[in-house]
XYZ file of C-alpha atoms in Angstrom:
533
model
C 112.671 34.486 123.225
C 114.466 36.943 120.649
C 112.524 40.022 119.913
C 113.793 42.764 117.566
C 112.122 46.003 117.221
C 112.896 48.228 114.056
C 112.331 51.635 115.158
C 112.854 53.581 118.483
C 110.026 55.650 118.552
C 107.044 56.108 120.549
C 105.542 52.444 119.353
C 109.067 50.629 119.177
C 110.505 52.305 122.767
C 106.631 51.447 124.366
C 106.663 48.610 123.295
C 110.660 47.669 124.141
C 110.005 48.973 127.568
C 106.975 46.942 128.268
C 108.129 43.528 127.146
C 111.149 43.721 129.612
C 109.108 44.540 132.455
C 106.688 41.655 131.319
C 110.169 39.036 130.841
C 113.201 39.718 132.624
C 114.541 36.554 130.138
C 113.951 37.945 126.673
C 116.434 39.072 124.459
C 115.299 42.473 123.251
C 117.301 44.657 120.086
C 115.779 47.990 119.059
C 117.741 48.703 115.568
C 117.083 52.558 114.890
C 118.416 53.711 111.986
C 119.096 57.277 112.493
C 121.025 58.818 115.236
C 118.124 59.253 118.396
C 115.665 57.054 120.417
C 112.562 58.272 122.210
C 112.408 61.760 121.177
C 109.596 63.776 121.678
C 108.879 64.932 118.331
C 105.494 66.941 119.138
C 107.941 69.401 121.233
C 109.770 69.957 118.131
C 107.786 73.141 116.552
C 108.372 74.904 120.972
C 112.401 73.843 120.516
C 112.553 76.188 117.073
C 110.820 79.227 118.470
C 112.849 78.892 121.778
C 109.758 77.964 123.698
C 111.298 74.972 125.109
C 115.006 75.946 124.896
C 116.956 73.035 126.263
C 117.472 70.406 124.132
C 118.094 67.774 126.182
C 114.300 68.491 127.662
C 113.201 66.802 124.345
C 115.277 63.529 124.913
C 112.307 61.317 126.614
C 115.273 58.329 127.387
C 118.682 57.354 125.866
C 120.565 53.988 124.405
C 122.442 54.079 127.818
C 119.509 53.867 130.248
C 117.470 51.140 128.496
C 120.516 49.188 128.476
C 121.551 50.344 131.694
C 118.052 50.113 132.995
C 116.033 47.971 131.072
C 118.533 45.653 129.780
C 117.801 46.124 126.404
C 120.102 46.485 123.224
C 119.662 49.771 121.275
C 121.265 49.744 117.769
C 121.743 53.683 116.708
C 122.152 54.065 112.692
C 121.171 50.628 111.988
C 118.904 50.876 109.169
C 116.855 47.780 108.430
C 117.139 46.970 104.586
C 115.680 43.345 104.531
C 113.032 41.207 105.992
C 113.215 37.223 105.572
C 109.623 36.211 107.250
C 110.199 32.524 106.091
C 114.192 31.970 107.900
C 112.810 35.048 110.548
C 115.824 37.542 109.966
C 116.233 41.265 109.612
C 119.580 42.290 107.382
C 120.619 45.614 108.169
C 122.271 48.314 105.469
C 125.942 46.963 106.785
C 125.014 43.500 105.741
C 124.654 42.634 109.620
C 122.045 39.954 109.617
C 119.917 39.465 113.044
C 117.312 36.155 113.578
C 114.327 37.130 115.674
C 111.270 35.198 117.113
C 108.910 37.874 117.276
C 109.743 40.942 114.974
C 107.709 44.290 115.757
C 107.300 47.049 112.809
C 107.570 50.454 114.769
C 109.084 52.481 111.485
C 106.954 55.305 111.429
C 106.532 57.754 108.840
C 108.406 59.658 106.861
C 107.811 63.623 105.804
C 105.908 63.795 102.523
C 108.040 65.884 99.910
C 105.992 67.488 97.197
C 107.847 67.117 93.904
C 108.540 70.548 93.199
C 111.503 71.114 90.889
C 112.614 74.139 91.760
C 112.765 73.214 95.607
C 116.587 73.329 95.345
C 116.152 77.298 94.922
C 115.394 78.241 98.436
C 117.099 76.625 102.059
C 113.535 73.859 103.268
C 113.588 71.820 106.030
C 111.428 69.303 107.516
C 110.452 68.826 110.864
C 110.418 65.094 112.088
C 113.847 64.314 113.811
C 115.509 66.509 116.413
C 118.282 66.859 113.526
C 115.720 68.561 111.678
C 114.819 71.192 114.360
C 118.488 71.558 114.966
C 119.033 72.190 111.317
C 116.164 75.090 111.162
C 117.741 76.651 114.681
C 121.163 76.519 113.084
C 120.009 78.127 109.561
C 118.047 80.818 111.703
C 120.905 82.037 113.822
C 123.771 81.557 111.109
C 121.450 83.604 108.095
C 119.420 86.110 110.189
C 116.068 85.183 107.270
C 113.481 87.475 107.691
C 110.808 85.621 106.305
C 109.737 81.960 106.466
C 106.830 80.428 104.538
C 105.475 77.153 106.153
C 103.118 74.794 103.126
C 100.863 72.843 105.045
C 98.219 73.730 107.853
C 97.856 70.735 109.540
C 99.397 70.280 113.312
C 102.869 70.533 112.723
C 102.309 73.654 110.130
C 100.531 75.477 112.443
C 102.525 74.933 115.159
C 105.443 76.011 113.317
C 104.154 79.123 111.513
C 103.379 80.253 115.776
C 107.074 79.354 116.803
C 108.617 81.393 113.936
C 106.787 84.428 115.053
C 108.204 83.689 118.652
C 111.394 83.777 116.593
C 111.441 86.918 115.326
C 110.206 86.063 111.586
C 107.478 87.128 109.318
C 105.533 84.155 108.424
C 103.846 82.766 105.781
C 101.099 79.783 106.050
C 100.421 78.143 102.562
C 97.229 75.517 102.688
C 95.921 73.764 99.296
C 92.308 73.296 101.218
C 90.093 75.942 102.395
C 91.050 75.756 106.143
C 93.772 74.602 108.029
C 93.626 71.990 110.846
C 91.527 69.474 108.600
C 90.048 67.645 111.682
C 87.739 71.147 112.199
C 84.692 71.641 110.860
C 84.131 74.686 108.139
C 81.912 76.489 111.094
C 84.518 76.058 113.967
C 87.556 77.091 112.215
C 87.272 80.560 111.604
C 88.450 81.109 115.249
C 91.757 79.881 114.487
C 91.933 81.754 110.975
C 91.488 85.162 112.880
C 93.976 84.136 115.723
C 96.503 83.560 112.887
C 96.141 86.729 110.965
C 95.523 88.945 113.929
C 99.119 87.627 115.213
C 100.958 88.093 112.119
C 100.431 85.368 109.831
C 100.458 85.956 106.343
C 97.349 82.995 105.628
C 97.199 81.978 102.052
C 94.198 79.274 101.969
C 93.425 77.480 98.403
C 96.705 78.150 97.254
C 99.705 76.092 96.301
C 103.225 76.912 95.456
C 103.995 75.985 91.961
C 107.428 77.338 91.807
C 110.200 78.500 94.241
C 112.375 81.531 92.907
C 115.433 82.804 94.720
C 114.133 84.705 98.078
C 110.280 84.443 96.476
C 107.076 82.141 95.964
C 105.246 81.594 92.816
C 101.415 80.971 94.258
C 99.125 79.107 91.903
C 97.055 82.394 91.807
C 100.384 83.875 90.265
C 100.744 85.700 93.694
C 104.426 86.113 94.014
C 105.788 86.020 97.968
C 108.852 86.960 99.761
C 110.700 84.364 101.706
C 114.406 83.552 102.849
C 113.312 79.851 103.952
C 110.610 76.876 103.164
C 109.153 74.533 106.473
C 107.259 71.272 104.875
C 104.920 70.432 106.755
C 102.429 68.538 104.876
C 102.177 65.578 106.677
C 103.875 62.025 106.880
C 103.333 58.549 105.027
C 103.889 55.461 106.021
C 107.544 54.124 105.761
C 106.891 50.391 104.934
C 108.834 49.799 101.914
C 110.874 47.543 103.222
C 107.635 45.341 104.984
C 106.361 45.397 101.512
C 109.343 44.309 99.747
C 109.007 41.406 102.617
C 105.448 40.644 101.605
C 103.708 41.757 104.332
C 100.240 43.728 103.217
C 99.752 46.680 102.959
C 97.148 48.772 101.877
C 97.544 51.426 98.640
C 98.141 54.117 101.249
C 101.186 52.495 102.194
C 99.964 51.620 105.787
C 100.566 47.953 106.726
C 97.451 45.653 107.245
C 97.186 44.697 111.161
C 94.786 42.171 112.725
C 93.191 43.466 116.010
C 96.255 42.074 118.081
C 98.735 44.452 115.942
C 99.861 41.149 113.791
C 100.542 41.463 109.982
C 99.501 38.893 107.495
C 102.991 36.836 109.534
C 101.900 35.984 112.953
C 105.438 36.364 114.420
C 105.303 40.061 112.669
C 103.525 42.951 114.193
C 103.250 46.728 113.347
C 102.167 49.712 115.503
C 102.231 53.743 114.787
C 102.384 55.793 112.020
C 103.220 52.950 109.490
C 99.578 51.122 110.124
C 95.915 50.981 109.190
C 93.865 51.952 111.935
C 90.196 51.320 112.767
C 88.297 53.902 113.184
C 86.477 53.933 116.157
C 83.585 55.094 114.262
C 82.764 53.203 111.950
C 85.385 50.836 111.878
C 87.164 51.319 108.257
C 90.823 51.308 107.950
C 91.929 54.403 108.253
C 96.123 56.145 109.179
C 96.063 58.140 112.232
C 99.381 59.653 112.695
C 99.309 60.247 116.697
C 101.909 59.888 119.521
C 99.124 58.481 122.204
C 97.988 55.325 120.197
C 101.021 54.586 119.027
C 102.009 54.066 122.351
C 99.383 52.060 123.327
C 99.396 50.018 120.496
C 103.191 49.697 121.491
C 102.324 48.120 124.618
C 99.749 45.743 123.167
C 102.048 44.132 121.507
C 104.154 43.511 124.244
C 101.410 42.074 126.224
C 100.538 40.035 123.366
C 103.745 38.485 122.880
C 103.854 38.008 126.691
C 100.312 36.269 126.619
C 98.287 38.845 127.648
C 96.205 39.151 124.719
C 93.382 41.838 124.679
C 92.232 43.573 121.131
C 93.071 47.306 119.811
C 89.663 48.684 119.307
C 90.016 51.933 117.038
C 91.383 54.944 117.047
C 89.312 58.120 117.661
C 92.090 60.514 116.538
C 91.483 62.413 119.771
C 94.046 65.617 119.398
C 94.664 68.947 120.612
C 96.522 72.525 119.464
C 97.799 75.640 120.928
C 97.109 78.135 117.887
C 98.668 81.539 120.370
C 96.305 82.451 122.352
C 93.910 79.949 121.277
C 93.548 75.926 122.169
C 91.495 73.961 118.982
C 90.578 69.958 120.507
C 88.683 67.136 118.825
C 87.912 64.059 118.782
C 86.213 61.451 116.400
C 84.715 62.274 112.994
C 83.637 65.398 111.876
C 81.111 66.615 109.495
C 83.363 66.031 106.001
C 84.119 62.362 107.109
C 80.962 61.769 107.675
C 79.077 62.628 104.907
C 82.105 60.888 102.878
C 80.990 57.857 104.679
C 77.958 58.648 103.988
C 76.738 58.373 107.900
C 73.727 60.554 108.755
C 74.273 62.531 111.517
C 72.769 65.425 113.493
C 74.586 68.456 115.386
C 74.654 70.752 117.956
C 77.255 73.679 118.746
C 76.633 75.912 122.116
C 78.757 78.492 123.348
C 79.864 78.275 127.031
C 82.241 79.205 129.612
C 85.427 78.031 130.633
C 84.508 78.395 134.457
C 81.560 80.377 136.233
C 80.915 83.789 134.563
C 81.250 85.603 138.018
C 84.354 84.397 138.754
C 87.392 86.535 137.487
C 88.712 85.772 133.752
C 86.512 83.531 132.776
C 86.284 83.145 128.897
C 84.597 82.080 125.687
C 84.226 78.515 125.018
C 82.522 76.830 121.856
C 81.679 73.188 121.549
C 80.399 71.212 118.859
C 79.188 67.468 119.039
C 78.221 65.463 116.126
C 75.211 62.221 117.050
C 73.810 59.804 115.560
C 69.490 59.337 115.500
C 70.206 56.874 118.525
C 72.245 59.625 120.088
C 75.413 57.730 120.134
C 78.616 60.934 119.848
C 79.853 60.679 116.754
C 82.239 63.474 117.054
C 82.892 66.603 119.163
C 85.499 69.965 118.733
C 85.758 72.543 121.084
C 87.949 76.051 120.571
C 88.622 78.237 123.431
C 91.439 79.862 125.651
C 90.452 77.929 128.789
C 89.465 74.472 129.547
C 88.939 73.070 126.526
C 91.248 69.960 126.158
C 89.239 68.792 129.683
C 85.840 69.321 127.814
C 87.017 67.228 124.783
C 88.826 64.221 127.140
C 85.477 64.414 128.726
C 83.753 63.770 125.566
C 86.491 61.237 123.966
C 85.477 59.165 127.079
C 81.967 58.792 127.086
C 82.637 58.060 123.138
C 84.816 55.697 124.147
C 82.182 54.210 126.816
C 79.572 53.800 123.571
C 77.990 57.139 125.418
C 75.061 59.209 124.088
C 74.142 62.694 124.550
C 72.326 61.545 127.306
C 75.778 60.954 129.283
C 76.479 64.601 128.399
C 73.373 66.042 130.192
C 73.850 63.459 133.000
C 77.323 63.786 133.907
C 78.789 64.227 137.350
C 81.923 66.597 136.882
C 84.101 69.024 139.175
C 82.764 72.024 140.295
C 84.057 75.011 141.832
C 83.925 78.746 140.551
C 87.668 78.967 139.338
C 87.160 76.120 137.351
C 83.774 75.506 135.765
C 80.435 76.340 136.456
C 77.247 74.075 138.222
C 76.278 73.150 134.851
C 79.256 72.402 132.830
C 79.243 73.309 129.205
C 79.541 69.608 129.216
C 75.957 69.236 130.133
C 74.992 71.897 128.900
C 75.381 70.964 125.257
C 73.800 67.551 126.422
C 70.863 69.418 127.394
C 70.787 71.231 124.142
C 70.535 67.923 122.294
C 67.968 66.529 124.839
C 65.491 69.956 123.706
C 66.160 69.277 120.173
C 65.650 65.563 120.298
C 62.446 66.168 121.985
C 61.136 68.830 119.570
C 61.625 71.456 122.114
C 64.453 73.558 120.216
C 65.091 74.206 116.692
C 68.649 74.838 116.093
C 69.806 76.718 112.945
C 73.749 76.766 111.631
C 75.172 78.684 108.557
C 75.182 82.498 106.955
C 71.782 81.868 104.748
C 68.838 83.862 105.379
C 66.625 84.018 102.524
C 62.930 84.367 103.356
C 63.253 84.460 107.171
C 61.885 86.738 109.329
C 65.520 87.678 111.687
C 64.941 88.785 115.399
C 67.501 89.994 117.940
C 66.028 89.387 121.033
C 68.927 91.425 123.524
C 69.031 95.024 124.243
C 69.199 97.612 121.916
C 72.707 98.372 122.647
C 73.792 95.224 121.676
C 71.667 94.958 118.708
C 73.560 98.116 117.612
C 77.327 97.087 118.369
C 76.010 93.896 115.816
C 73.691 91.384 114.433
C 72.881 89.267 112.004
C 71.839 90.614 108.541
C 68.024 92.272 108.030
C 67.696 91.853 112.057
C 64.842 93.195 114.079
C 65.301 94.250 117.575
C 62.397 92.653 120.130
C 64.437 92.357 123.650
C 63.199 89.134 125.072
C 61.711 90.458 127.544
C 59.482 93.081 125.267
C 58.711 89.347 122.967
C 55.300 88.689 124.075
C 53.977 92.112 123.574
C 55.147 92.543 119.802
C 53.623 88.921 119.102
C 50.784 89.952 116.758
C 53.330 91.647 114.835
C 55.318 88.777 113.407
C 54.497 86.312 110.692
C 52.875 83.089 110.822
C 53.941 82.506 106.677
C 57.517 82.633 106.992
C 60.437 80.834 109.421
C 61.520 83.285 112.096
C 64.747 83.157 113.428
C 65.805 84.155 116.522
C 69.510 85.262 117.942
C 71.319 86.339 121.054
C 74.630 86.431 121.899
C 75.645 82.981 122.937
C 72.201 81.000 121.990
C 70.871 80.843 125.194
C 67.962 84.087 125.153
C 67.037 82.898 121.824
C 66.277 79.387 122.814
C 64.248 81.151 125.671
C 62.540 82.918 123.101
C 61.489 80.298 120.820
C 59.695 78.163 124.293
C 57.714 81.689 124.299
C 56.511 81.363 120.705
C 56.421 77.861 120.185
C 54.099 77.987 123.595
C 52.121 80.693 121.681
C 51.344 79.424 118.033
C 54.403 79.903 116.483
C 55.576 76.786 114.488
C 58.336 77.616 112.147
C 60.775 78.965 115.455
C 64.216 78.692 115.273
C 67.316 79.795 117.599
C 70.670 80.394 116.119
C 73.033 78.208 117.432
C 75.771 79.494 119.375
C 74.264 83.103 119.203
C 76.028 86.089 117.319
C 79.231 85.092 118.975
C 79.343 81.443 116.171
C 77.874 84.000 113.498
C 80.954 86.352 113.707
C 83.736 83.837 113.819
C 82.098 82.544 110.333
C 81.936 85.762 108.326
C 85.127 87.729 110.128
């Protein structure tokens, strides 16, 4: 058996890897067509600011040790420029012309270049290949810029607007949406937007740059801004041109059409990564997640299947995780803008925790979201924190995976020690939430709008000063059942704390005593402050 893999990748190399320890017979060709194999390309943003600062620390494997190794032929600059499905061959751009019996589509995707005609004006990179990182490096310490604008807010954006400030530069982060990180929802990521600005980053949101001047910006406000370089960073696209030259299907996002066994519309022709259609793992449309993790899997799927171990690929979650500084942003699953484009009703809790027990040393904030369904099934979860929260979400992505409910959150059995989480995890503690709301127990209320409610701040005066929400009246919780026959039975009454937890006790007292229209702010003044700061 012949198998040729067109791209080197995380789905090609995976995949290479696996079928050789599956057959020790098969004939196995990886034809890459640019210069590197197996390159970690989510390190690339930490080898710019000089985070990670050997190079070779990024080179995951190398032609010579899965051929010394693995037995396995790596082709470097062998671009792929043909497919024949019907005689099964592969020409490549020096009219080499390879025969296969299985052929697997690893090609990735390629950086999306807006089509700005004035982008010749200033020095832009991309950041895909470890060429391109060595390219930015090399421009940084030959031209000394001072300033560097980064379009696009997504993971790589971010993560590069953070490692030019470890590099010495002013920064500039241009977003055409309203937020960056799309996969956060509008109440989460304010967090992030602070961290940015409060270290430095000059955050333009809503904004697009309609023309590039020598050394300056043109904003589509007319805002004019100073920079000495361009990063794009607004995301990739499929590169399939060449599968659908082939006639292999793909979808009009460019993404090729798999089965659930990562075969095209050709049985002896499978894709994996960035060049695919995904199902989501919600609701199972076809969707492009661009992630290192499934494409690896998906990678060694193939392999199996080809080897005749056939089991199906059952969605991706698009399970993913940032540093933003100081900050770590996670999610998993849908959030509340997919959603309601899918037009899936949902319900929602958000809770503010700890990363470990509060009377241990350094413990610190942690918020958590999850997004259910009426049956309780997770729908979606985000968490944003300094500490611990890439454990909460893997915790979450699990049970999702599972076909878990909330009821898996209040019920789970998870590590417990002082330095590292408390007796009830903020795991089940946002399970337990769900449980009080689901049984009519708890009322939880999200957003900035007040109108017609009657606003109580149930901690100490002290606190109440430092902040609170708008029109707020001060009733400690434990002063609440004295002062009940002077609040209103004709309007909602909403009550806040800090973190969510006083006001839920609270609304038990006057629910208990007449008190219908109770509500508790959910996740406390701490949520209320990240969303108007």
């Amino acid at each position: 058996m012949k198998v040729v893999i067109i791209g080197g990748g995380a789905g090609g190399a995976s995949c290479a890897a696996r079928l050789r320890r599956l057959n020790e017979q098969a004939e196995i060709i990886i034809l890459e067509k640019t210069n590197e194999i197996s390159i970690a390309n989510c390190g690339l943003p930490y080898y710019c600011g000089n985070v990670i600062a050997d190079r070779d620390d990024l080179m995951v494997s190398s032609p010579e040790h899965f051929e010394n190794v693995f037995n396995i032929r790596v082709k470097l600059n062998s671009e792929v420029t043909k497919i024949n499905p019907q005689a099964k061959t592969v020409t490549t751009l020096n009219g080499e012309e390879i025969a296969y019996d299985k052929l697997v589509l690893a090609t990735g995707g390629k950086p999306f270049v807006p089509p700005l005609n004035s982008l010749e004006n200033m020095p832009h990179f991309t950041i895909r290949h470890l060429f391109d990182a060595d390219a930015v490096k090399k421009y940084i310490s030959e031209h000394q810029p001072k300033t560097a604008s980064v379009i696009g807010g997504g993971f790589i954006g971010v993560e590069m607007a953070e490692n030019l400030i470890e590099a010495g530069l002013k920064v500039n982060l241009i977003e055409l949406a309203p937020q960056v990180l799309a996969p956060l929802d509008e109440d989460m990521v304010g967090m992030i937007h602070k961290e940015l600005k409060d270290k430095g980053i000059n955050l333009y949101l809503n904004q697009s740059v309609q023309e590039i001047k020598s050394n300056k910006l043109i904003l589509s406000s007319n805002e004019e801004i100073a920079s000495d370089m361009l990063i794009l960073a607004l995301g990739v696209r499929p590169e399939t041109k060449i599968a659908a030259d082939a006639g292999i299907e793909t979808l009009a996002t460019d993404a090729i059409r798999i089965n659930e066994f990562m075969q095209t519309n050709f049985a002896d022709i499978y894709a994996c990564g960035d060049n695919v259609a995904v199902k989501d793992f919600i609701d199972g449309s076809e969707t492009t997640i661009a992630l290192a993790g499934p494409a690896n899997r998906q990678g060694r799927l193939i392999a199996d299947h080809i080897c005749g171990s056939a089991y199906p690929y059952t969605g991706t979650q698009g399970s993913g995780v940032v540093k933003v500084f100081n900050l770590t942003a996670a999610f998993t699953g849908n959030n509340e803008r997919q959603l309601k484009k899918k037009n899936i009703a949902y319900k929602k809790m958000l809770i503010w925790g700890k990363s470990h027990a509060g009377y241990y040393p350094n413990s610190t904030p942690l918020a958590l979201k999850v997004l259910y369904n009426a049956e309780g099934k997770i729908l979606g979860a985000q968490a944003i924190g300094t500490e611990g929260v890439d454990k909460r979400i893997d915790i979450i992505a699990t049970i999702m995976r599972l076909g878990g409910t909330y009821k898996d959150l209040r019920d789970a059995e998870l590590c417990y020690a002082p330095p590292y989480s408390s007796a009830k995890d903020p795991i089940n503690l946002i399970g337990m939430a769900i449980q009080n709301v689901e049984e009519n127990r708890l009322k939880p209320y999200f957003g900035t709008d007040f109108q017609d409610m009657f606003i109580i701040d149930v901690r100490s005066p002290a606190m109440h000063q430092a902040g609170h929400l708008p029109n707020a009246v001060n009733i400690p919780l434990a002063q609440l059942r004295t002062h009940l026959g002077e609040l209103p039975h004709d309007k909602p009454i909403l009550l806040h704390c800090m973190i969510g937890y006083n006001s839920y006790l609270a609304s038990c007292i006057l629910r208990q005593n007449g008190f219908d229209n109770v509500f508790s702010y959910a996740g406390g003044f701490s949520q209320y402050k990240t969303q108007k700061d």
